[in-house]
Each structure stands twice: as C-alpha cells, then as structure tokens.
mmCIF file with all atom_site columns, C-alpha atoms in Angstrom:
data_model
loop_
_atom_site.group_PDB
_atom_site.id
_atom_site.type_symbol
_atom_site.label_atom_id
_atom_site.label_alt_id
_atom_site.label_comp_id
_atom_site.label_asym_id
_atom_site.label_entity_id
_atom_site.label_seq_id
_atom_site.pdbx_PDB_ins_code
_atom_site.Cartn_x
_atom_site.Cartn_y
_atom_site.Cartn_z
_atom_site.occupancy
_atom_site.B_iso_or_equiv
_atom_site.pdbx_formal_charge
_atom_site.auth_seq_id
_atom_site.auth_comp_id
_atom_site.auth_asym_id
_atom_site.auth_atom_id
_atom_site.pdbx_PDB_model_num
ATOM 1   C CA . MET A 1 1   ? -31.941 13.156 9.795   1.00 0.00 ? 1   MET A CA 1
ATOM 2   C CA . PRO A 1 2   ? -28.458 14.781 9.235   1.00 0.00 ? 2   PRO A CA 1
ATOM 3   C CA . GLN A 1 3   ? -27.507 16.229 5.995   1.00 0.00 ? 3   GLN A CA 1
ATOM 4   C CA . LEU A 1 4   ? -24.456 15.102 4.174   1.00 0.00 ? 4   LEU A CA 1
ATOM 5   C CA . ILE A 1 5   ? -22.430 17.928 2.425   1.00 0.00 ? 5   ILE A CA 1
ATOM 6   C CA . PHE A 1 6   ? -20.092 16.678 -0.415  1.00 0.00 ? 6   PHE A CA 1
ATOM 7   C CA . VAL A 1 7   ? -17.357 19.252 -1.180  1.00 0.00 ? 7   VAL A CA 1
ATOM 8   C CA . TYR A 1 8   ? -15.476 18.950 -4.468  1.00 0.00 ? 8   TYR A CA 1
ATOM 9   C CA . ASN A 1 9   ? -11.968 20.244 -4.817  1.00 0.00 ? 9   ASN A CA 1
ATOM 10  C CA . ALA A 1 10  ? -12.824 22.500 -7.635  1.00 0.00 ? 10  ALA A CA 1
ATOM 11  C CA . ASP A 1 11  ? -14.260 26.036 -7.927  1.00 0.00 ? 11  ASP A CA 1
ATOM 12  C CA . SER A 1 12  ? -17.644 26.816 -9.720  1.00 0.00 ? 12  SER A CA 1
ATOM 13  C CA . GLY A 1 13  ? -18.174 28.646 -12.819 1.00 0.00 ? 13  GLY A CA 1
ATOM 14  C CA . PHE A 1 14  ? -18.269 27.957 -16.568 1.00 0.00 ? 14  PHE A CA 1
ATOM 15  C CA . PHE A 1 15  ? -14.643 28.268 -17.229 1.00 0.00 ? 15  PHE A CA 1
ATOM 16  C CA . ASN A 1 16  ? -13.417 26.307 -14.288 1.00 0.00 ? 16  ASN A CA 1
ATOM 17  C CA . THR A 1 17  ? -15.870 23.498 -15.279 1.00 0.00 ? 17  THR A CA 1
ATOM 18  C CA . LEU A 1 18  ? -14.339 23.537 -18.889 1.00 0.00 ? 18  LEU A CA 1
ATOM 19  C CA . SER A 1 19  ? -10.700 23.450 -17.432 1.00 0.00 ? 19  SER A CA 1
ATOM 20  C CA . ASP A 1 20  ? -11.755 20.523 -15.087 1.00 0.00 ? 20  ASP A CA 1
ATOM 21  C CA . ILE A 1 21  ? -13.212 18.553 -18.047 1.00 0.00 ? 21  ILE A CA 1
ATOM 22  C CA . ALA A 1 22  ? -9.841  19.188 -19.975 1.00 0.00 ? 22  ALA A CA 1
ATOM 23  C CA . HIS A 1 23  ? -7.711  18.022 -17.164 1.00 0.00 ? 23  HIS A CA 1
ATOM 24  C CA . LYS A 1 24  ? -9.894  14.915 -16.623 1.00 0.00 ? 24  LYS A CA 1
ATOM 25  C CA . ILE A 1 25  ? -9.634  13.841 -20.129 1.00 0.00 ? 25  ILE A CA 1
ATOM 26  C CA . THR A 1 26  ? -5.944  14.871 -20.469 1.00 0.00 ? 26  THR A CA 1
ATOM 27  C CA . SER A 1 27  ? -4.457  14.001 -17.455 1.00 0.00 ? 27  SER A CA 1
ATOM 28  C CA . PRO A 1 28  ? -6.655  12.034 -15.246 1.00 0.00 ? 28  PRO A CA 1
ATOM 29  C CA . ASP A 1 29  ? -4.021  10.795 -12.763 1.00 0.00 ? 29  ASP A CA 1
ATOM 30  C CA . THR A 1 30  ? -3.181  14.355 -11.744 1.00 0.00 ? 30  THR A CA 1
ATOM 31  C CA . TYR A 1 31  ? -6.678  15.713 -11.312 1.00 0.00 ? 31  TYR A CA 1
ATOM 32  C CA . ALA A 1 32  ? -7.092  17.141 -7.860  1.00 0.00 ? 32  ALA A CA 1
ATOM 33  C CA . CYS A 1 33  ? -10.588 15.864 -7.100  1.00 0.00 ? 33  CYS A CA 1
ATOM 34  C CA . GLN A 1 34  ? -11.171 12.146 -6.385  1.00 0.00 ? 34  GLN A CA 1
ATOM 35  C CA . LEU A 1 35  ? -14.660 12.699 -5.263  1.00 0.00 ? 35  LEU A CA 1
ATOM 36  C CA . CYS A 1 36  ? -15.391 14.178 -8.801  1.00 0.00 ? 36  CYS A CA 1
ATOM 37  C CA . GLN A 1 37  ? -13.474 11.182 -10.485 1.00 0.00 ? 37  GLN A CA 1
ATOM 38  C CA . LEU A 1 38  ? -15.530 8.596  -8.476  1.00 0.00 ? 38  LEU A CA 1
ATOM 39  C CA . THR A 1 39  ? -19.056 10.347 -9.168  1.00 0.00 ? 39  THR A CA 1
ATOM 40  C CA . HIS A 1 40  ? -18.685 11.782 -12.630 1.00 0.00 ? 40  HIS A CA 1
ATOM 41  C CA . GLY A 1 41  ? -17.421 10.878 -15.828 1.00 0.00 ? 41  GLY A CA 1
ATOM 42  C CA . HIS A 1 42  ? -16.142 13.444 -18.236 1.00 0.00 ? 42  HIS A CA 1
ATOM 43  C CA . PHE A 1 43  ? -19.453 15.022 -18.788 1.00 0.00 ? 43  PHE A CA 1
ATOM 44  C CA . THR A 1 44  ? -22.017 13.764 -16.533 1.00 0.00 ? 44  THR A CA 1
ATOM 45  C CA . MET A 1 45  ? -22.916 11.981 -13.150 1.00 0.00 ? 45  MET A CA 1
ATOM 46  C CA . ARG A 1 46  ? -22.173 8.378  -13.260 1.00 0.00 ? 46  ARG A CA 1
ATOM 47  C CA . SER A 1 47  ? -25.686 6.411  -13.362 1.00 0.00 ? 47  SER A CA 1
ATOM 48  C CA . GLN A 1 48  ? -24.775 4.234  -10.273 1.00 0.00 ? 48  GLN A CA 1
ATOM 49  C CA . TRP A 1 49  ? -24.130 7.278  -8.319  1.00 0.00 ? 49  TRP A CA 1
ATOM 50  C CA . GLN A 1 50  ? -27.326 8.939  -9.581  1.00 0.00 ? 50  GLN A CA 1
ATOM 51  C CA . GLN A 1 51  ? -29.353 6.048  -9.044  1.00 0.00 ? 51  GLN A CA 1
ATOM 52  C CA . PHE A 1 52  ? -27.907 5.829  -5.183  1.00 0.00 ? 52  PHE A CA 1
ATOM 53  C CA . LEU A 1 53  ? -28.947 9.314  -4.848  1.00 0.00 ? 53  LEU A CA 1
ATOM 54  C CA . ASP A 1 54  ? -32.450 9.062  -6.282  1.00 0.00 ? 54  ASP A CA 1
ATOM 55  C CA . GLU A 1 55  ? -33.098 5.902  -3.874  1.00 0.00 ? 55  GLU A CA 1
ATOM 56  C CA . THR A 1 56  ? -31.210 7.108  -0.551  1.00 0.00 ? 56  THR A CA 1
ATOM 57  C CA . ASN A 1 57  ? -33.204 8.740  2.398   1.00 0.00 ? 57  ASN A CA 1
ATOM 58  C CA . VAL A 1 58  ? -30.036 10.845 3.277   1.00 0.00 ? 58  VAL A CA 1
ATOM 59  C CA . ASP A 1 59  ? -30.238 14.384 2.406   1.00 0.00 ? 59  ASP A CA 1
ATOM 60  C CA . CYS A 1 60  ? -27.287 15.103 0.261   1.00 0.00 ? 60  CYS A CA 1
ATOM 61  C CA . VAL A 1 61  ? -26.049 18.614 -0.961  1.00 0.00 ? 61  VAL A CA 1
ATOM 62  C CA . PHE A 1 62  ? -23.104 19.247 -3.150  1.00 0.00 ? 62  PHE A CA 1
ATOM 63  C CA . PHE A 1 63  ? -20.898 22.347 -3.215  1.00 0.00 ? 63  PHE A CA 1
ATOM 64  C CA . HIS A 1 64  ? -17.615 23.365 -5.096  1.00 0.00 ? 64  HIS A CA 1
ATOM 65  C CA . ARG A 1 65  ? -14.890 24.545 -2.924  1.00 0.00 ? 65  ARG A CA 1
ATOM 66  C CA . ASP A 1 66  ? -15.691 28.246 -3.395  1.00 0.00 ? 66  ASP A CA 1
ATOM 67  C CA . GLU A 1 67  ? -19.376 27.734 -2.586  1.00 0.00 ? 67  GLU A CA 1
ATOM 68  C CA . PHE A 1 68  ? -18.761 25.913 0.466   1.00 0.00 ? 68  PHE A CA 1
ATOM 69  C CA . ILE A 1 69  ? -16.274 28.477 1.660   1.00 0.00 ? 69  ILE A CA 1
ATOM 70  C CA . LYS A 1 70  ? -18.837 31.044 1.246   1.00 0.00 ? 70  LYS A CA 1
ATOM 71  C CA . GLN A 1 71  ? -21.664 29.360 2.669   1.00 0.00 ? 71  GLN A CA 1
ATOM 72  C CA . TYR A 1 72  ? -20.030 27.713 5.923   1.00 0.00 ? 72  TYR A CA 1
ATOM 73  C CA . GLY A 1 73  ? -16.851 29.694 6.134   1.00 0.00 ? 73  GLY A CA 1
ATOM 74  C CA . VAL A 1 74  ? -14.915 26.240 6.479   1.00 0.00 ? 74  VAL A CA 1
ATOM 75  C CA . GLN A 1 75  ? -11.316 26.754 5.136   1.00 0.00 ? 75  GLN A CA 1
ATOM 76  C CA . ASP A 1 76  ? -9.110  24.499 7.218   1.00 0.00 ? 76  ASP A CA 1
ATOM 77  C CA . VAL A 1 77  ? -10.132 20.898 5.803   1.00 0.00 ? 77  VAL A CA 1
ATOM 78  C CA . GLU A 1 78  ? -8.405  19.424 2.776   1.00 0.00 ? 78  GLU A CA 1
ATOM 79  C CA . LEU A 1 79  ? -10.649 18.918 0.122   1.00 0.00 ? 79  LEU A CA 1
ATOM 80  C CA . PRO A 1 80  ? -12.466 16.938 -1.258  1.00 0.00 ? 80  PRO A CA 1
ATOM 81  C CA . ALA A 1 81  ? -14.348 16.036 1.682   1.00 0.00 ? 81  ALA A CA 1
ATOM 82  C CA . ILE A 1 82  ? -17.858 14.980 3.045   1.00 0.00 ? 82  ILE A CA 1
ATOM 83  C CA . PHE A 1 83  ? -19.150 16.561 5.897   1.00 0.00 ? 83  PHE A CA 1
ATOM 84  C CA . VAL A 1 84  ? -22.322 16.102 8.234   1.00 0.00 ? 84  VAL A CA 1
ATOM 85  C CA . ASN A 1 85  ? -24.444 18.804 8.974   1.00 0.00 ? 85  ASN A CA 1
ATOM 86  C CA . THR A 1 86  ? -26.383 18.415 12.374  1.00 0.00 ? 86  THR A CA 1
ATOM 87  C CA . ASP A 1 87  ? -27.786 20.725 14.907  1.00 0.00 ? 87  ASP A CA 1
ATOM 88  C CA . GLN A 1 88  ? -24.523 21.109 16.432  1.00 0.00 ? 88  GLN A CA 1
ATOM 89  C CA . GLY A 1 89  ? -23.121 22.300 13.214  1.00 0.00 ? 89  GLY A CA 1
ATOM 90  C CA . VAL A 1 90  ? -20.877 21.234 10.403  1.00 0.00 ? 90  VAL A CA 1
ATOM 91  C CA . GLU A 1 91  ? -18.322 18.270 11.016  1.00 0.00 ? 91  GLU A CA 1
ATOM 92  C CA . LEU A 1 92  ? -16.089 16.183 8.973   1.00 0.00 ? 92  LEU A CA 1
ATOM 93  C CA . PHE A 1 93  ? -17.431 12.755 8.053   1.00 0.00 ? 93  PHE A CA 1
ATOM 94  C CA . ILE A 1 94  ? -15.110 11.365 5.390   1.00 0.00 ? 94  ILE A CA 1
ATOM 95  C CA . SER A 1 95  ? -11.650 13.063 5.022   1.00 0.00 ? 95  SER A CA 1
ATOM 96  C CA . LYS A 1 96  ? -9.670  13.790 1.656   1.00 0.00 ? 96  LYS A CA 1
ATOM 97  C CA . SER A 1 97  ? -7.271  10.882 2.543   1.00 0.00 ? 97  SER A CA 1
ATOM 98  C CA . LYS A 1 98  ? -10.209 8.349  2.909   1.00 0.00 ? 98  LYS A CA 1
ATOM 99  C CA . ILE A 1 99  ? -11.852 9.561  -0.402  1.00 0.00 ? 99  ILE A CA 1
ATOM 100 C CA . GLU A 1 100 ? -8.516  9.232  -2.094  1.00 0.00 ? 100 GLU A CA 1
ATOM 101 C CA . SER A 1 101 ? -8.136  5.791  -1.121  1.00 0.00 ? 101 SER A CA 1
ATOM 102 C CA . LEU A 1 102 ? -11.413 4.589  -2.596  1.00 0.00 ? 102 LEU A CA 1
ATOM 103 C CA . GLN A 1 103 ? -11.240 2.947  -5.995  1.00 0.00 ? 103 GLN A CA 1
ATOM 104 C CA . SER A 1 104 ? -14.911 2.834  -6.896  1.00 0.00 ? 104 SER A CA 1
ATOM 105 C CA . VAL A 1 105 ? -18.417 4.281  -6.591  1.00 0.00 ? 105 VAL A CA 1
ATOM 106 C CA . ASP A 1 106 ? -19.481 1.279  -4.800  1.00 0.00 ? 106 ASP A CA 1
ATOM 107 C CA . GLU A 1 107 ? -16.934 1.818  -1.856  1.00 0.00 ? 107 GLU A CA 1
ATOM 108 C CA . LEU A 1 108 ? -17.980 5.505  -1.784  1.00 0.00 ? 108 LEU A CA 1
ATOM 109 C CA . ILE A 1 109 ? -21.751 4.343  -1.514  1.00 0.00 ? 109 ILE A CA 1
ATOM 110 C CA . ALA A 1 110 ? -20.813 2.047  1.289   1.00 0.00 ? 110 ALA A CA 1
ATOM 111 C CA . LEU A 1 111 ? -19.065 4.697  3.321   1.00 0.00 ? 111 LEU A CA 1
ATOM 112 C CA . VAL A 1 112 ? -22.088 7.096  3.035   1.00 0.00 ? 112 VAL A CA 1
ATOM 113 C CA . GLN A 1 113 ? -24.246 4.495  3.922   1.00 0.00 ? 113 GLN A CA 1
ATOM 114 C CA . GLN A 1 114 ? -22.630 4.224  7.305   1.00 0.00 ? 114 GLN A CA 1
ATOM 115 C CA . LEU A 1 115 ? -24.339 7.369  8.343   1.00 0.00 ? 115 LEU A CA 1
#
C-alpha cells in the first residue's frame, strides 16, 4: 500500500508554531496553510480528522515544509500538498490549489479515500 505524505506550508520549530497559532487566531483569512486550517484548530488536531487517521488503513506521515525538503529534496511544488510515496518515488497526489478549494475536513477525507 502506498504511503501518503502530508506537507504543511509552515516550518517546524517552537517559535514557528507560536507564530502560526497567533496568525491563525488573529488573521485566519490570510493564513498560508489551508491543510492546517482543515486538520487543526488553534491548538490541537480536529477530532474528526484524528478519528479518520485512527481508523484508516492508509499509511499517513506528516511534515512541515522544511522537514519535507530535507527528507525528500522536493522544492518545486507549491505547498501545502499531499504526495504519494510508492516504489517509483514521491509523486504529487493532491495539489495546493485543490486543497485550497476544500471547505471542510469531510471534503479532505473524501479526497484522501480516493487513493
């Protein structure tokens, strides 16, 4: 079974996380990561998303932008994005523009289930 790689349009680290939380609270319409908006509230993962992850048979891994670039060297794709990792390598599965068109975690789950 292929692995799904979810990549947030945010960098890792404590101060980056604090900055992201503040941005999501004070100006959510300009926050740069719709994937994070869909899957997380201000401080924790949304319960519906957590339940989906707990129940799915799909292997899912999550990276911040800087971690993903370091691990896979992929830099020419707009983020956030979801990739599929197969024996042939890492390929784009769900683009930034598609993620940005989603209005709910239900829509995200439906797309992921198409794998």
